[in-house]
């Protein structure tokens, strides 16, 4: 898989597009139709109050409204957007598992990372958020969380900047409130890192 290099991401995206193609004309559920109506009647200025929605989902609506401006009400257009995003998430899981193997010295091969990422991407539990067009924010928040875990691994293992982790958290928080759990996930990840790598003495540096 490593030899595929820059083709890894397109392969995941293509596989997702093929897998979810039979569902391209489905998923226009009631809540999505409601958003389409609001977007059709609204404008960019309505992003300030999330199109009269009582929640801090500004980043989600920025992306969702931009997608609406791009493809309108096209069934095929929305299928492409959500399937591509699912493919990107599968790729991010693949890369994160690879970093996890290296960081925790698990010794698992690239095939293990590929197996985990494909199980995630093509799992029956993944069908609903991809097919239901109203679930774009679930795919977005997951991608931001996994990318944040990747950058957190780079910070802990290579001393790279921690700021991308914070930015991912803020964007995820402005996408879906489930992201409130992210700091606890990162904390567990950090504790596991320092204890499995005998870095307890450096806990203050890693924590800060």
Tab-separated table of C-alpha atoms in Angstrom:
chain	number	residue	atom	x	y	z
A	1	UNK	CA	0.000	0.000	0.000
A	2	UNK	CA	2.890	2.362	0.733
A	3	UNK	CA	4.070	2.028	-2.852
A	4	UNK	CA	0.803	3.576	-4.030
A	5	UNK	CA	1.876	6.879	-2.475
A	6	UNK	CA	-0.264	9.776	-3.674
A	7	UNK	CA	-2.833	7.342	-5.100
A	8	UNK	CA	-3.946	6.172	-1.663
A	9	UNK	CA	-6.511	8.942	-1.165
A	10	UNK	CA	-8.051	8.615	-4.672
A	11	UNK	CA	-8.354	4.842	-4.170
A	12	UNK	CA	-10.321	5.293	-0.935
A	13	UNK	CA	-12.546	7.935	-2.547
A	14	UNK	CA	-13.174	5.811	-5.644
A	15	UNK	CA	-14.018	2.770	-3.542
A	16	UNK	CA	-16.493	4.822	-1.504
A	17	UNK	CA	-18.120	6.208	-4.653
A	18	UNK	CA	-18.538	2.717	-6.079
A	19	UNK	CA	-19.822	1.214	-2.846
A	20	UNK	CA	-22.449	3.903	-2.207
A	21	UNK	CA	-23.501	4.440	-5.828
A	22	UNK	CA	-26.681	2.284	-5.554
A	23	UNK	CA	-27.950	4.722	-2.915
A	24	UNK	CA	-27.396	7.949	-4.885
A	25	UNK	CA	-31.095	8.724	-5.363
A	26	UNK	CA	-32.086	8.149	-1.737
A	27	UNK	CA	-31.662	9.988	1.543
A	28	UNK	CA	-33.759	13.143	1.139
A	29	UNK	CA	-35.285	12.857	4.608
A	30	UNK	CA	-37.516	15.475	6.220
A	31	UNK	CA	-34.806	17.384	8.081
A	32	UNK	CA	-32.682	17.626	4.937
A	33	UNK	CA	-35.634	18.942	2.943
A	34	UNK	CA	-36.089	21.552	5.648
A	35	UNK	CA	-32.482	22.693	5.263
A	36	UNK	CA	-32.843	22.838	1.483
A	37	UNK	CA	-35.858	25.117	1.877
A	38	UNK	CA	-33.981	27.403	4.273
A	39	UNK	CA	-30.931	27.494	2.018
A	40	UNK	CA	-33.036	28.242	-1.036
A	41	UNK	CA	-34.725	31.164	0.699
A	42	UNK	CA	-31.595	32.341	2.511
A	43	UNK	CA	-28.229	33.897	1.721
A	44	UNK	CA	-24.655	33.936	2.999
A	45	UNK	CA	-25.618	36.472	5.681
A	46	UNK	CA	-27.840	33.831	7.315
A	47	UNK	CA	-24.715	31.922	8.333
A	48	UNK	CA	-24.407	34.333	11.266
A	49	UNK	CA	-27.375	32.706	13.045
A	50	UNK	CA	-27.101	29.263	11.386
A	51	UNK	CA	-30.205	29.941	9.299
A	52	UNK	CA	-32.277	30.579	12.418
A	53	UNK	CA	-31.124	27.371	14.083
A	54	UNK	CA	-30.489	27.592	17.868
A	55	UNK	CA	-27.045	26.013	17.833
A	56	UNK	CA	-23.397	26.843	17.210
A	57	UNK	CA	-23.086	24.921	13.947
A	58	UNK	CA	-21.533	27.731	11.956
A	59	UNK	CA	-18.780	25.667	10.324
A	60	UNK	CA	-21.238	22.944	9.350
A	61	UNK	CA	-23.588	25.425	7.710
A	62	UNK	CA	-20.707	27.131	5.944
A	63	UNK	CA	-19.796	23.827	4.285
A	64	UNK	CA	-23.363	22.579	3.838
A	65	UNK	CA	-24.581	25.847	2.326
A	66	UNK	CA	-21.523	25.949	0.055
A	67	UNK	CA	-22.374	22.432	-1.128
A	68	UNK	CA	-25.945	23.545	-1.778
A	69	UNK	CA	-24.669	26.465	-3.861
A	70	UNK	CA	-22.485	24.011	-5.776
A	71	UNK	CA	-24.953	21.187	-6.536
A	72	UNK	CA	-28.372	22.561	-5.570
A	73	UNK	CA	-30.947	19.800	-5.116
A	74	UNK	CA	-29.169	17.265	-7.290
A	75	UNK	CA	-29.431	13.739	-5.909
A	76	UNK	CA	-26.257	12.760	-7.715
A	77	UNK	CA	-24.394	15.850	-6.528
A	78	UNK	CA	-25.104	15.194	-2.860
A	79	UNK	CA	-24.247	11.508	-3.291
A	80	UNK	CA	-20.827	12.521	-4.652
A	81	UNK	CA	-20.191	14.978	-1.806
A	82	UNK	CA	-21.028	12.577	1.018
A	83	UNK	CA	-19.374	9.567	-0.620
A	84	UNK	CA	-16.173	11.523	-1.271
A	85	UNK	CA	-16.135	12.707	2.337
A	86	UNK	CA	-16.601	9.132	3.550
A	87	UNK	CA	-13.676	8.093	1.362
A	88	UNK	CA	-11.544	10.873	2.827
A	89	UNK	CA	-12.488	9.745	6.338
A	90	UNK	CA	-11.532	6.169	5.455
A	91	UNK	CA	-8.154	7.443	4.263
A	92	UNK	CA	-7.675	9.457	7.476
A	93	UNK	CA	-8.443	6.370	9.572
A	94	UNK	CA	-5.912	4.416	7.496
A	95	UNK	CA	-3.220	7.042	8.080
A	96	UNK	CA	-4.040	7.387	11.768
A	97	UNK	CA	-3.856	3.628	12.371
A	98	UNK	CA	-0.496	3.664	10.616
A	99	UNK	CA	0.756	6.401	12.949
A	100	UNK	CA	-0.771	4.508	15.883
A	101	UNK	CA	1.172	1.374	14.959
A	102	UNK	CA	4.416	3.325	14.746
A	103	UNK	CA	3.837	5.499	17.809
A	104	UNK	CA	2.815	2.710	20.160
A	105	UNK	CA	5.245	0.251	18.543
A	106	UNK	CA	2.465	-2.262	17.953
A	107	UNK	CA	4.289	-3.927	15.110
A	108	UNK	CA	1.170	-4.383	12.985
A	109	UNK	CA	1.575	-4.234	9.218
A	110	UNK	CA	0.090	-1.826	6.724
A	111	UNK	CA	-2.473	-4.502	5.934
A	112	UNK	CA	-3.855	-4.175	9.454
A	113	UNK	CA	-4.376	-0.421	8.952
A	114	UNK	CA	-6.019	-1.152	5.614
A	115	UNK	CA	-8.315	-3.756	7.178
A	116	UNK	CA	-9.421	-1.396	9.967
A	117	UNK	CA	-10.022	1.541	7.620
A	118	UNK	CA	-12.044	-0.530	5.148
A	119	UNK	CA	-14.114	-2.052	7.968
A	120	UNK	CA	-14.888	1.472	9.117
A	121	UNK	CA	-15.599	2.903	5.679
A	122	UNK	CA	-17.784	0.059	4.406
A	123	UNK	CA	-19.412	-0.945	7.679
A	124	UNK	CA	-23.224	-1.239	7.759
A	125	UNK	CA	-23.110	1.317	10.573
A	126	UNK	CA	-21.574	3.824	8.149
A	127	UNK	CA	-24.375	3.600	5.620
A	128	UNK	CA	-26.872	5.885	7.344
A	129	UNK	CA	-24.641	8.985	7.731
A	130	UNK	CA	-23.538	8.669	4.096
A	131	UNK	CA	-26.910	7.915	2.505
A	132	UNK	CA	-28.979	10.312	4.621
A	133	UNK	CA	-28.078	13.685	3.156
A	134	UNK	CA	-28.871	15.404	6.452
A	135	UNK	CA	-25.875	13.728	8.133
A	136	UNK	CA	-23.019	15.642	6.532
A	137	UNK	CA	-22.078	17.114	9.913
A	138	UNK	CA	-21.435	13.625	11.326
A	139	UNK	CA	-18.935	12.896	8.573
A	140	UNK	CA	-17.323	16.312	8.991
A	141	UNK	CA	-16.918	16.060	12.759
A	142	UNK	CA	-15.513	12.534	12.512
A	143	UNK	CA	-12.959	13.621	9.936
A	144	UNK	CA	-11.860	16.554	12.104
A	145	UNK	CA	-11.568	14.336	15.184
A	146	UNK	CA	-9.487	11.685	13.391
A	147	UNK	CA	-7.255	14.311	11.778
A	148	UNK	CA	-6.822	15.866	15.229
A	149	UNK	CA	-5.719	12.464	16.548
A	150	UNK	CA	-3.194	12.234	13.723
A	151	UNK	CA	-1.726	15.618	14.568
A	152	UNK	CA	-1.775	14.815	18.292
A	153	UNK	CA	0.267	11.689	17.523
A	154	UNK	CA	2.748	13.834	15.591
A	155	UNK	CA	2.940	16.248	18.517
A	156	UNK	CA	3.584	13.536	21.080
A	157	UNK	CA	5.983	11.516	18.950
A	158	UNK	CA	7.805	14.154	16.937
A	159	UNK	CA	7.247	17.351	18.889
A	160	UNK	CA	5.271	19.003	16.095
A	161	UNK	CA	2.965	21.939	16.756
A	162	UNK	CA	-0.105	21.293	18.894
A	163	UNK	CA	-2.116	24.109	17.282
A	164	UNK	CA	-3.633	21.976	14.475
A	165	UNK	CA	-5.172	19.791	17.199
A	166	UNK	CA	-6.846	22.810	18.810
A	167	UNK	CA	-8.056	24.124	15.451
A	168	UNK	CA	-9.591	20.746	14.586
A	169	UNK	CA	-11.386	20.702	17.936
A	170	UNK	CA	-12.806	24.205	17.466
A	171	UNK	CA	-14.031	23.419	13.951
A	172	UNK	CA	-15.514	20.116	15.115
A	173	UNK	CA	-17.245	21.938	17.954
A	174	UNK	CA	-18.778	24.361	15.440
A	175	UNK	CA	-19.963	21.365	13.422
A	176	UNK	CA	-21.659	19.043	15.920
A	177	UNK	CA	-22.062	19.123	19.694
A	178	UNK	CA	-20.868	15.519	20.002
A	179	UNK	CA	-17.397	17.030	19.687
A	180	UNK	CA	-17.663	18.141	23.314
A	181	UNK	CA	-16.339	14.659	24.107
A	182	UNK	CA	-13.141	15.264	22.109
A	183	UNK	CA	-10.988	16.654	24.981
A	184	UNK	CA	-11.711	13.511	27.014
A	185	UNK	CA	-10.796	11.307	24.050
A	186	UNK	CA	-7.537	13.209	23.587
A	187	UNK	CA	-6.803	12.989	27.317
A	188	UNK	CA	-7.195	9.189	27.314
A	189	UNK	CA	-5.013	9.024	24.205
A	190	UNK	CA	-2.328	11.169	25.854
A	191	UNK	CA	-2.341	9.084	29.066
A	192	UNK	CA	-2.034	5.871	27.068
A	193	UNK	CA	0.851	7.398	25.126
A	194	UNK	CA	2.980	8.442	28.084
A	195	UNK	CA	2.437	5.203	30.012
A	196	UNK	CA	3.040	2.801	27.131
A	197	UNK	CA	6.170	4.660	26.060
A	198	UNK	CA	7.625	5.148	29.567
A	199	UNK	CA	7.335	8.916	29.346
A	200	UNK	CA	5.693	9.463	32.722
A	201	UNK	CA	8.529	11.757	33.756
A	202	UNK	CA	7.714	14.036	30.784
A	203	UNK	CA	4.007	14.289	31.526
A	204	UNK	CA	4.123	18.023	32.274
A	205	UNK	CA	5.769	18.816	28.949
A	206	UNK	CA	3.308	16.662	27.015
A	207	UNK	CA	0.335	18.018	28.935
A	208	UNK	CA	1.245	21.622	28.207
